[in-house]
Short mmCIF file of C-alpha atoms in Angstrom, two decimals:
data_model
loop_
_atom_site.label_atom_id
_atom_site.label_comp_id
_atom_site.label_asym_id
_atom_site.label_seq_id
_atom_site.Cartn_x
_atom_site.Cartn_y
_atom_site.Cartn_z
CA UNK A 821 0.00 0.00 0.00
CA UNK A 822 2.55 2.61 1.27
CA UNK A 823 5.85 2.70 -0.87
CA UNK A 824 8.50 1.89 1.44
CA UNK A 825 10.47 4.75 -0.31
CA UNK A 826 7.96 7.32 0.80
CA UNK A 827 10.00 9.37 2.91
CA UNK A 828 6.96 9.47 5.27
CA UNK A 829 7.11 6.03 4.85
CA UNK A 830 7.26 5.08 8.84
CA UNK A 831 4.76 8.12 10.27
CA UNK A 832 2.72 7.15 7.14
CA UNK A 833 2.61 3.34 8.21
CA UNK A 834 2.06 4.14 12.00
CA UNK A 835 -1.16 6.36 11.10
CA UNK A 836 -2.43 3.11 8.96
CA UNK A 837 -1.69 0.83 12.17
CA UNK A 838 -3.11 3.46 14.77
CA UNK A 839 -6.38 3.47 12.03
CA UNK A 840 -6.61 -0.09 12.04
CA UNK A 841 -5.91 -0.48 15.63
CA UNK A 842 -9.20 1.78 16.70
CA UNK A 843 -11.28 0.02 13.83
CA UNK A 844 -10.44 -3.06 15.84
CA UNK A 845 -11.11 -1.54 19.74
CA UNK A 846 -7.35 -1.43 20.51
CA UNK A 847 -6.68 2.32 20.15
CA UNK A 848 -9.43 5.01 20.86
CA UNK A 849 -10.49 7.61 18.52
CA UNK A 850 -9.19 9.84 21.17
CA UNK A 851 -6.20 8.31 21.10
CA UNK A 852 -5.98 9.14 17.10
CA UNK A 853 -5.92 12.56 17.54
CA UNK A 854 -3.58 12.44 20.50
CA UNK A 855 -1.02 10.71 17.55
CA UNK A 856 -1.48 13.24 15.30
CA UNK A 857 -0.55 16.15 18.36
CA UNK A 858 2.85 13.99 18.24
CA UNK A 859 3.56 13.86 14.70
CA UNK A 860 3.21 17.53 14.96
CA UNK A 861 6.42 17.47 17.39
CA UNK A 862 7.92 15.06 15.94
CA UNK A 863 8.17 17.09 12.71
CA UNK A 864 9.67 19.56 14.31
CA UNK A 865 12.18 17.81 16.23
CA UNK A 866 13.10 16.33 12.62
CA UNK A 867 11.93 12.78 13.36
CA UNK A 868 14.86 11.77 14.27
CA UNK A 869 16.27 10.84 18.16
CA UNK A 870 18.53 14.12 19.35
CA UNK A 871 21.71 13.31 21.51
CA UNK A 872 19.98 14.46 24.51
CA UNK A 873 16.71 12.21 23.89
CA UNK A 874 19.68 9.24 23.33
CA UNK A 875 20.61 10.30 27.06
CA UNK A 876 17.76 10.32 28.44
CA UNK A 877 16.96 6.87 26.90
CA UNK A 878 20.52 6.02 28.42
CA UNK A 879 19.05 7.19 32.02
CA UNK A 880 15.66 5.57 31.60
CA UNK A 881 17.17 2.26 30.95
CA UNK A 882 19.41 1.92 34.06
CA UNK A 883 16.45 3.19 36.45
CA UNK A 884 14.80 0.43 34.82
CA UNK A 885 17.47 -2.21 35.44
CA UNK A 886 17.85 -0.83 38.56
CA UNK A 887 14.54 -0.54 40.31
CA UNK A 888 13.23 -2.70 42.88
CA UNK A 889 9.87 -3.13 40.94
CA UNK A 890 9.91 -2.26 37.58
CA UNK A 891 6.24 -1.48 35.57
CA UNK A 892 6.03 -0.73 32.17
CA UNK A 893 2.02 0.94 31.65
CA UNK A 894 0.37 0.20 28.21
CA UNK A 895 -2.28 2.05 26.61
CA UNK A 896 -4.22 1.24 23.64
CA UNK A 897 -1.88 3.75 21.44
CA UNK A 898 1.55 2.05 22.89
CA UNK A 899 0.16 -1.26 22.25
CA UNK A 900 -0.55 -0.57 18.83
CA UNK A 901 2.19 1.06 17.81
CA UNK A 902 4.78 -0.55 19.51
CA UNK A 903 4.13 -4.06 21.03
CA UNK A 904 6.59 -5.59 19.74
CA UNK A 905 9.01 -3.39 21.10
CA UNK A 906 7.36 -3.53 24.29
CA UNK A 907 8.14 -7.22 24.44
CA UNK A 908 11.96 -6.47 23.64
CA UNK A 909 12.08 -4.07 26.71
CA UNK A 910 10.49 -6.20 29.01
CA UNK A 911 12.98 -8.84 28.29
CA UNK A 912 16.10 -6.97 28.63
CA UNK A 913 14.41 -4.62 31.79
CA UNK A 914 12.34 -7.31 33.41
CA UNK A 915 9.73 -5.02 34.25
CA UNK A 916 6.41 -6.17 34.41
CA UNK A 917 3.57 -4.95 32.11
CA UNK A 918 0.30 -3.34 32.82
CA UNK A 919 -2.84 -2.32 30.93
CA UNK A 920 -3.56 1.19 31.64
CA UNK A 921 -6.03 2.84 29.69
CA UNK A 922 -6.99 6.69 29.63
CA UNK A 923 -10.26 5.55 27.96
CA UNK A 924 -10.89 2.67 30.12
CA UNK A 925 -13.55 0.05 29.29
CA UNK A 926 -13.36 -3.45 30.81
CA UNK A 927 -13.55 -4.18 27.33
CA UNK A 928 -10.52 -2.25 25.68
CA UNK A 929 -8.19 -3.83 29.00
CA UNK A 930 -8.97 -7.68 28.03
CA UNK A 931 -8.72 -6.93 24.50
CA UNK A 932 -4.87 -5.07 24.88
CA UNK A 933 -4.04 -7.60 27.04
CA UNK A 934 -4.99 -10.67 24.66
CA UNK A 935 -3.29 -9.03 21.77
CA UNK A 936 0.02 -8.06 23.71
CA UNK A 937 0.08 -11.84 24.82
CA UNK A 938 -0.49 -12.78 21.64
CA UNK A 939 2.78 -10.97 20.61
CA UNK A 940 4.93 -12.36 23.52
CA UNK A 941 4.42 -10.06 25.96
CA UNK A 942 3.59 -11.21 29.74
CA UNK A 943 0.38 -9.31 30.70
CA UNK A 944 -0.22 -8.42 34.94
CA UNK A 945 -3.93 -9.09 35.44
CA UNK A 946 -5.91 -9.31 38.49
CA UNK A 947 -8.47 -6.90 40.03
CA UNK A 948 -7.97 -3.23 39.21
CA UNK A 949 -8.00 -1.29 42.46
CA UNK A 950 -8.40 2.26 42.90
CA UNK A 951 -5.09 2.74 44.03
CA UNK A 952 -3.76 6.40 42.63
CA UNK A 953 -5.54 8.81 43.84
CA UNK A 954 -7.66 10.16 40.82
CA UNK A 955 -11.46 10.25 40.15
CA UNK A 956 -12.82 7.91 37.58
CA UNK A 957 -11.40 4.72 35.31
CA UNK A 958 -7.46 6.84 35.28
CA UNK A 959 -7.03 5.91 39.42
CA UNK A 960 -7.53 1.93 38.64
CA UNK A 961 -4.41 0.26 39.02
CA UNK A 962 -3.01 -3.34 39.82
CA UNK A 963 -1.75 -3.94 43.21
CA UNK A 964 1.43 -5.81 42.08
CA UNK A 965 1.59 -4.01 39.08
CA UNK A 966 1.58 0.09 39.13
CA UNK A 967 0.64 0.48 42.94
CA UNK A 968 3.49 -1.67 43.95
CA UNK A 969 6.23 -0.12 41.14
CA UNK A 970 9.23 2.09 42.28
CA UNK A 971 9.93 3.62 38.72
CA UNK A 972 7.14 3.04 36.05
CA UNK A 973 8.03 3.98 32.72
CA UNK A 974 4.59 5.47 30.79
CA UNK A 975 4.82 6.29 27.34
CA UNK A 976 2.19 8.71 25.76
CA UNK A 977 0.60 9.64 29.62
CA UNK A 978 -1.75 12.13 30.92
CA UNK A 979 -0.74 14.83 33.40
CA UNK A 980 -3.13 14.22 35.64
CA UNK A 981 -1.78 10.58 35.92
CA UNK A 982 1.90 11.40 35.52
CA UNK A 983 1.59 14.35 38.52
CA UNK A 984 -0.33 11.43 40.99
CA UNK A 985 2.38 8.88 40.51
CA UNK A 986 5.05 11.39 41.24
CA UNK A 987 2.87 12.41 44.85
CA UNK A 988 2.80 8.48 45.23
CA UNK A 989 6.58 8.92 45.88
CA UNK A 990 7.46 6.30 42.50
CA UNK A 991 10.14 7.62 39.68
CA UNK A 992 7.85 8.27 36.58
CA UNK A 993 9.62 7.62 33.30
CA UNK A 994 7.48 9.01 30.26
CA UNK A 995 7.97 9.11 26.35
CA UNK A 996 6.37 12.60 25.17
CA UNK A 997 7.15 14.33 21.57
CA UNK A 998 5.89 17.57 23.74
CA UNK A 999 8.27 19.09 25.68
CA UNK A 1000 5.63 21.65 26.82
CA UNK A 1001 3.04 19.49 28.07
CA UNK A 1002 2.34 18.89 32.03
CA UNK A 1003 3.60 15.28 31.22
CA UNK A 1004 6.48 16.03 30.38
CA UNK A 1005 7.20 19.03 32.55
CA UNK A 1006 5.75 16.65 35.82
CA UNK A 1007 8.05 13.28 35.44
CA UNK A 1008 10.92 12.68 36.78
CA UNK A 1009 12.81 11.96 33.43
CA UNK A 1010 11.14 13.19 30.36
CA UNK A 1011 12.20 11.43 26.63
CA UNK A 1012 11.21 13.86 23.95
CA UNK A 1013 11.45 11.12 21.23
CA UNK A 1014 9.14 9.34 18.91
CA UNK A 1015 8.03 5.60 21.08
CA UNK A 1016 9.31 3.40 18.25
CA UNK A 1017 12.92 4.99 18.45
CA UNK A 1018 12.94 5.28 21.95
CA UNK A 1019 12.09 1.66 23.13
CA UNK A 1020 14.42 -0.07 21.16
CA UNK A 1021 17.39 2.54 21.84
CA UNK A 1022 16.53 1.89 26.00
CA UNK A 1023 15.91 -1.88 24.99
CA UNK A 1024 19.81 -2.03 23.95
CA UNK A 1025 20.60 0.56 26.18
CA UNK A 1026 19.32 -1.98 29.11
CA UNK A 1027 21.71 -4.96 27.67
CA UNK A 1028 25.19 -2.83 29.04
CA UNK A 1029 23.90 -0.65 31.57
CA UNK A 1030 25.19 -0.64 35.07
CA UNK A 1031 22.57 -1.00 37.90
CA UNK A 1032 22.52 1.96 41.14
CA UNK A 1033 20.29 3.09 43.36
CA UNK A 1034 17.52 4.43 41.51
CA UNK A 1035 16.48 6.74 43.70
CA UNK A 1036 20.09 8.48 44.08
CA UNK A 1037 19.95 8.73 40.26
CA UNK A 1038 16.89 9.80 40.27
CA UNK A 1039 18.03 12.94 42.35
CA UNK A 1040 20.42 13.67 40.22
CA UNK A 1041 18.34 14.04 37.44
CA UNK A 1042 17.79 17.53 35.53
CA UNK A 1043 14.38 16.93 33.69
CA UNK A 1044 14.09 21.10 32.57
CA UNK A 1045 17.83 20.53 30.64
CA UNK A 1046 15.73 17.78 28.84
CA UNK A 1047 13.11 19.56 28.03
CA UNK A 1048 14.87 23.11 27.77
CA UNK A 1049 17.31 20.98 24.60
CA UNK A 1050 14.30 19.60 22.98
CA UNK A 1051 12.53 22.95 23.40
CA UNK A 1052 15.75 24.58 21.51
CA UNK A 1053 15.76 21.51 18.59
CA UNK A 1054 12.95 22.96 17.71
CA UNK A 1055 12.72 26.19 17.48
CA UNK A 1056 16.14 25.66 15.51
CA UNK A 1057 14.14 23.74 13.17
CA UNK A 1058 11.57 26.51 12.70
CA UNK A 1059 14.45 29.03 12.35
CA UNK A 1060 16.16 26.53 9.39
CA UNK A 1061 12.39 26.72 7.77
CA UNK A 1062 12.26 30.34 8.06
CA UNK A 1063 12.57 31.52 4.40
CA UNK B 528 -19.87 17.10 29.67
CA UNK B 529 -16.98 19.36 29.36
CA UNK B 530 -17.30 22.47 31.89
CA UNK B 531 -17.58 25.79 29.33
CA UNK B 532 -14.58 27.52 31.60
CA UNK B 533 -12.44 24.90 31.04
CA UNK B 534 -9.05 26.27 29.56
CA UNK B 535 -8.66 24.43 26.68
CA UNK B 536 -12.76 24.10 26.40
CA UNK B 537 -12.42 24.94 22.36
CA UNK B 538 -9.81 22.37 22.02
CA UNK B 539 -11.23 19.56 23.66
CA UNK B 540 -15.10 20.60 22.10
CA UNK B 541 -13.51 20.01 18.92
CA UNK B 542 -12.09 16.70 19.63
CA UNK B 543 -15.34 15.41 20.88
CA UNK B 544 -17.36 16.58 17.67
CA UNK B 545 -14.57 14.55 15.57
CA UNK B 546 -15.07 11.62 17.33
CA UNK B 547 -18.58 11.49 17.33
CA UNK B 548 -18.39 12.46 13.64
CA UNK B 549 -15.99 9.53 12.89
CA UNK B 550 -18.42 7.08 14.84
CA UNK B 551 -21.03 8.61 12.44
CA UNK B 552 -19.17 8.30 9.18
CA UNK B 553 -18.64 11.81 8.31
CA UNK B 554 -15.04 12.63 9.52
CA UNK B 555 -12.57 9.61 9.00
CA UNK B 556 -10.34 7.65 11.25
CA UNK B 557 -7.15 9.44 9.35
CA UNK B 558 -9.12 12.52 9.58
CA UNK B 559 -8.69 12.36 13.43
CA UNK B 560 -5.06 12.57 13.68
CA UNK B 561 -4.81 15.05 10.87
CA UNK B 562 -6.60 17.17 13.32
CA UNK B 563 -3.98 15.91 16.36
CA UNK B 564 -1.47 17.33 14.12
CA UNK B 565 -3.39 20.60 13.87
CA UNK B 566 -3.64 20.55 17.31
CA UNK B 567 0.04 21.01 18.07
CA UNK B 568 0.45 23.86 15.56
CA UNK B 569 -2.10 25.72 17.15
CA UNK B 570 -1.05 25.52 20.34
CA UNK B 571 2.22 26.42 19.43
CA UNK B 572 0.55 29.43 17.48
CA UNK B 573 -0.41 30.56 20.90
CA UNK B 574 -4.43 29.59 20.27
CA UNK B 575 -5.13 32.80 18.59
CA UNK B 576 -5.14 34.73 14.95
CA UNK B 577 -2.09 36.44 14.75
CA UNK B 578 -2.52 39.91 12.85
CA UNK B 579 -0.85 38.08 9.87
CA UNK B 580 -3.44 35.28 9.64
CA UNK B 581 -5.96 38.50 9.78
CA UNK B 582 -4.38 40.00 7.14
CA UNK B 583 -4.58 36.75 4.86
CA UNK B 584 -8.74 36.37 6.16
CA UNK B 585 -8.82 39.60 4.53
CA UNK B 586 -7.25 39.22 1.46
CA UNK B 587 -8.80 36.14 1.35
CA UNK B 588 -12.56 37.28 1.88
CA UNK B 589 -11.76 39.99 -0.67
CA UNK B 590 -10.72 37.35 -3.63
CA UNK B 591 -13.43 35.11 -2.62
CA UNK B 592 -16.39 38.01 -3.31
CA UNK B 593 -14.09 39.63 -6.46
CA UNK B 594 -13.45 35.60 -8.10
CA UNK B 595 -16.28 34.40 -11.30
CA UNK B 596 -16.77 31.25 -9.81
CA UNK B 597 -15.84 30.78 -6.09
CA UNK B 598 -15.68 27.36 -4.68
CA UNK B 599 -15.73 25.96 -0.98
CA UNK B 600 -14.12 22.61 -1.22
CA UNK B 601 -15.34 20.56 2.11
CA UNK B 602 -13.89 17.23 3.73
CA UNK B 603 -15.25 15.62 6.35
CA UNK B 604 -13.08 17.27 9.28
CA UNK B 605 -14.07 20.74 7.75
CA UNK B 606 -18.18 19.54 7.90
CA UNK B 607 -17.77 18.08 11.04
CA UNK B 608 -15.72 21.31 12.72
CA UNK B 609 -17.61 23.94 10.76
CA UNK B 610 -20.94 23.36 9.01
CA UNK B 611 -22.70 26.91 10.62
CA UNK B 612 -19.22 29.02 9.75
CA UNK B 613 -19.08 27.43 6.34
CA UNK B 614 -23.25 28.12 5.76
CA UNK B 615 -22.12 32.05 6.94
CA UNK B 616 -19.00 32.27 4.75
CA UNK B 617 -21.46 30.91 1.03
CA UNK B 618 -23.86 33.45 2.14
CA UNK B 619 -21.55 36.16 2.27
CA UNK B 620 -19.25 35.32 -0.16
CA UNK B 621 -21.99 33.49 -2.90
CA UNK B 622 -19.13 30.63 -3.10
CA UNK B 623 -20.92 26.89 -4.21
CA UNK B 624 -19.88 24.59 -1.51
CA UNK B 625 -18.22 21.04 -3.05
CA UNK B 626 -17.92 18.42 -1.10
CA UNK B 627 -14.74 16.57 -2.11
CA UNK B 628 -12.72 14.12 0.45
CA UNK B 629 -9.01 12.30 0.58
CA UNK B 630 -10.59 9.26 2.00
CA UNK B 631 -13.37 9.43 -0.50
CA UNK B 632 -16.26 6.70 -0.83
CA UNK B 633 -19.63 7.16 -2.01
CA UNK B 634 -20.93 6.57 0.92
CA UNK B 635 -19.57 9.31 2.62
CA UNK B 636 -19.82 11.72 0.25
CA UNK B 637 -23.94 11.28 0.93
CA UNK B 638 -23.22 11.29 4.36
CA UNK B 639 -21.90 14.88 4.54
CA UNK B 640 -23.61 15.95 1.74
CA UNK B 641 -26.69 15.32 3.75
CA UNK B 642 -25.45 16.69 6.69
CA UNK B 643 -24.61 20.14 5.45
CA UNK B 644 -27.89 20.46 3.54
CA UNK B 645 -29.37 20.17 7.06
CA UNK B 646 -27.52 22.48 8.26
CA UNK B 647 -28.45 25.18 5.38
CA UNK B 648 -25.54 24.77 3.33
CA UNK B 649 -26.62 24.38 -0.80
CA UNK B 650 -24.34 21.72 -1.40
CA UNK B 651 -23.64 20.95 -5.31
CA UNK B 652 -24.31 17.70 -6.89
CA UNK B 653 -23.67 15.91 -9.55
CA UNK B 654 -21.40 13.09 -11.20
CA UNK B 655 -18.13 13.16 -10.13
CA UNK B 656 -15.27 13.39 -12.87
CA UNK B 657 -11.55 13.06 -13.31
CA UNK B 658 -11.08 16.63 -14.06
CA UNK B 659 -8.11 17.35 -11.67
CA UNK B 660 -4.78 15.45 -12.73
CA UNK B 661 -4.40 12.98 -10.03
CA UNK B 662 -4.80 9.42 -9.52
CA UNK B 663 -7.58 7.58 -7.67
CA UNK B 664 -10.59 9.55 -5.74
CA UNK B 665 -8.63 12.84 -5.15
CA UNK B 666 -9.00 13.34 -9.09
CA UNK B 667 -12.39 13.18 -9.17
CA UNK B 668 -14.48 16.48 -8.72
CA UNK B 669 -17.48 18.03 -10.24
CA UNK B 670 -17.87 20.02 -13.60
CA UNK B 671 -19.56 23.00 -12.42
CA UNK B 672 -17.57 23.00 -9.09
CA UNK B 673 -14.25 22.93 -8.51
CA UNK B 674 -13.65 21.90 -11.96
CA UNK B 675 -15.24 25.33 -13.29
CA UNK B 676 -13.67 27.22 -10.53
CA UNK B 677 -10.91 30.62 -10.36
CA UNK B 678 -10.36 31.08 -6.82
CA UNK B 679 -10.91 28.14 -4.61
CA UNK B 680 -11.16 27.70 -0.63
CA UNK B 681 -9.60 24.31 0.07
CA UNK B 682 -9.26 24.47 4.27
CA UNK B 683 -7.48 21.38 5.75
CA UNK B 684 -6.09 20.47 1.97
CA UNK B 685 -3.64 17.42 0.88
CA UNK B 686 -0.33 18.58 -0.68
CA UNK B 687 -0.80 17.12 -3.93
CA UNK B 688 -4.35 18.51 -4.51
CA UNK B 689 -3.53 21.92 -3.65
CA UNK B 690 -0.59 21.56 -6.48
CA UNK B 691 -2.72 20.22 -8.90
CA UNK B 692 -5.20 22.71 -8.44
CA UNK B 693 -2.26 25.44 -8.81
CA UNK B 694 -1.22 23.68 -12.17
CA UNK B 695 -4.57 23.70 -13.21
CA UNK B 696 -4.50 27.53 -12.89
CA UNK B 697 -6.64 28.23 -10.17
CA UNK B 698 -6.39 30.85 -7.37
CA UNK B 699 -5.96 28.48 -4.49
CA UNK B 700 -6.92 29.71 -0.62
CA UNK B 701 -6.13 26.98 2.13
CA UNK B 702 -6.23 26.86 5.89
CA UNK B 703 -3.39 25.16 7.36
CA UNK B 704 -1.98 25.36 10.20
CA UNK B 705 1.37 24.23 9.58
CA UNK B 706 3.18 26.84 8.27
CA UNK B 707 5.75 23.74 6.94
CA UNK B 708 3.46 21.99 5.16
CA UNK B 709 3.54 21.31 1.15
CA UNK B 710 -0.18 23.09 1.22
CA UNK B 711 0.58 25.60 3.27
CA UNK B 712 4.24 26.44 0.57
CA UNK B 713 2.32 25.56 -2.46
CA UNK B 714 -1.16 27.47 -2.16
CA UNK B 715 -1.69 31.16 -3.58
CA UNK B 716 -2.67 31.95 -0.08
CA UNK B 717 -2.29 30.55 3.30
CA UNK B 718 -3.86 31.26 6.07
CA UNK B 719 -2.61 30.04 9.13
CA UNK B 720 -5.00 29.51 11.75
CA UNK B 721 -7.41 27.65 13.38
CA UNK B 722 -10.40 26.59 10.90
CA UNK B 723 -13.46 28.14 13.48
CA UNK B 724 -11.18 31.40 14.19
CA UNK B 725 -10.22 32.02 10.41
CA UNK B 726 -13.62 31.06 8.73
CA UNK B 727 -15.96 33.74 10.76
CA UNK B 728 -13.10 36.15 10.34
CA UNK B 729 -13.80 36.11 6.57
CA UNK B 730 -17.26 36.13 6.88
CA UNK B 731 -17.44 39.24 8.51
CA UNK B 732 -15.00 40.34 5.94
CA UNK B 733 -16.65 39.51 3.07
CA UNK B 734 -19.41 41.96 3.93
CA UNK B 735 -17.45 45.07 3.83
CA UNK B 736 -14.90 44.14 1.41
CA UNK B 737 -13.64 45.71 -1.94
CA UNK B 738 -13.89 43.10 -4.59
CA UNK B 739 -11.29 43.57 -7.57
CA UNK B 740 -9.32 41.56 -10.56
CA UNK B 741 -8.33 38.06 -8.48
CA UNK B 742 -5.73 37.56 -10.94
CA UNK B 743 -4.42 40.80 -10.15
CA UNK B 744 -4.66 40.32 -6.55
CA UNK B 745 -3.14 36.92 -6.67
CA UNK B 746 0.12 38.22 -8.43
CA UNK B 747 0.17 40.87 -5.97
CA UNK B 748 0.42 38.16 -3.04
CA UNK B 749 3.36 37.41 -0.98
CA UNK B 750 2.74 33.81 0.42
CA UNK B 751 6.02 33.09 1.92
CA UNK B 752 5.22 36.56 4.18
CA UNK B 753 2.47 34.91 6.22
CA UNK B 754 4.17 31.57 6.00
CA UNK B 755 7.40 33.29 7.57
CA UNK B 756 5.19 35.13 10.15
CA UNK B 757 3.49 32.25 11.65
CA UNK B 758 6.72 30.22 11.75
CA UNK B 759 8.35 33.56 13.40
CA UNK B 760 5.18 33.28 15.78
CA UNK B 761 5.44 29.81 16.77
CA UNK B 762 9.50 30.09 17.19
CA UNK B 763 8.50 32.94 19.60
CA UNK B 764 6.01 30.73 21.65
CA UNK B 765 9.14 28.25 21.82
CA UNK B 766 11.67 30.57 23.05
CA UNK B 767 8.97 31.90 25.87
CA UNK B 768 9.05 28.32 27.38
CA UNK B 769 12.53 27.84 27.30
CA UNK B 770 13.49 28.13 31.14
#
């Protein structure tokens, strides 16, 4: 269908998948739109990983290999885009996997979860408690998944979400193409990078790492200088366009 | 559902309608993260019409009222976001609405058809022909619309259209708002802004405008102006949030 010469060749195949993936109760329409925000940044940021999104990928990975309880949260958008990935991560990180859905339906959760098995992944499941103090579907969590996490990376999150795992005291990794979003600006390490660059670059990036104490190198982390250089990438970008 | 004093109230309004209109078979699933992208522009735009997106509503409004045979070519993002502005705009402007899509099927075509015509739009009808030089549906258009057309509004356009129109010798108006886009640098006019800020702003001023020679008008126009304004805009919104 797409020629895999088009040089939008990968955002034009992820757009197909994300499509497909709503048609088939995976990804939510909301979810669509929140893809398309993305591209938007991604574009600017030249779709490509920056050296200081390959750092922070670099950081993410050894608080993964390092934490006590390691939880990777999926949502119908990661799944979709990026499963397999997911299941490369989980391997080298062995951090445990959890449905997590910002447009929750009992529904949506058993059909992620059957497809991510499906493609290798080991699924949590149990009895979603309200555990994260938040009002409706976004404060259901697993016990021994999210509730019980010290760092939990999650890709593509809500601020809402992102700001009650921080009060819970856990290390919040997140994947967000906006640098100016409350995501990004409320977790503890922000990558500014497209998901399927970033999860294989922290999936190799977990294979030589050296494990700490996550919570030391979490305090020694400068989130703004993250988002300040990704904040600059772009504007350089704009300033290359300018005629 | 969504509390009228909520900041980003127009924002998230919008993305409800589209989703609803997707379940309903009027916007598409692609159509949804178009609109993401869109999104992220705006925001980046600040959320408001810059005097240089004015300045192009005015021009604008002024070729659409001075042009032989203005056309309003509508997808299903633009009748889903803007039936009522696009009803105000033909009555003040006398342009025949089109409906012409990317992801085109009959079906749909019916569909929004249908749905503008209840909404007091005169839609045109008619059988479809390959009268613009492009493969599959986006060729297709009708004889006494777009087809017969000088100047003609294309908001939320495909790159490729937008140049074949050009090379067919038409005045070409879109509403983009990325100022990168190939629309956007290929157009005879781009206004960059929001599609329910920019269409009411040439509305209102198509009823005190000057109409004139378009072609004369269109040589006079300096598209790379506005397209270097909004980047400059956007670039300035970026350097605001750097810390």
């Amino acid at each position: 269908m797409i020629p895999a010469d088009h040089p939008r060749y990968r955002s034009l195949v992820a757009r197909e998948r994300l499509a497909d993936a709503a048609r088939d109760g995976i990804a939510s329409l909301e979810g669509l739109t929140a893809h398309g925000r993305g591209e938007a940044f991604d574009y600017l940021i030249g779709e490509r990983t920056t050296p200081s999104a390959a750092e922070a990928e670099e950081l993410a990975a050894r608080l993964l290999i390092s934490a006590r309880r390691p939880v990777i949260s999926v949502n119908g958008n990661t799944a979709a885009l990026a499963a397999p990935a997911i299941r490369d991560l989980q391997e080298a990180s062995g951090a445990a996997v959890e449905v997590n859905l910002f447009h929750r339906t009992d529904e949506r959760i058993q059909r992620i979860s059957a497809y991510l098995s499906g493609q290798g992944i080991v699924v949590l499941s149990g009895e979603y408690e309200r555990l994260v103090p938040l009002s409706h579907g976004r404060g259901l969590c697993l016990p021994e998944g999210i509730a019980a996490a010290d760092v939990v990376l999650v890709p593509l999150e809500d601020g809402d979400r992102c700001e009650a795992l921080r009060r819970m005291g856990k290390i919040v990794i997140t994947i967000d193409l906006n640098p100016l979003s409350r995501t990004a600006r409320m977790a503890t390490l922000t990558i500014v990078d497209e998901l399927t660059r970033a999860l294989p670059a922290m999936t190799e990036a977990c294979w030589s790492a050296t494990p700490g104490d996550p919570e030391e190198m979490a305090l020694l982390i400068d989130n703004t200088k993250f988002l300040r250089e990704a904040k600059e990438a772009m504007r350089r970008r704009l300033t290359d366009a300018l005629d």
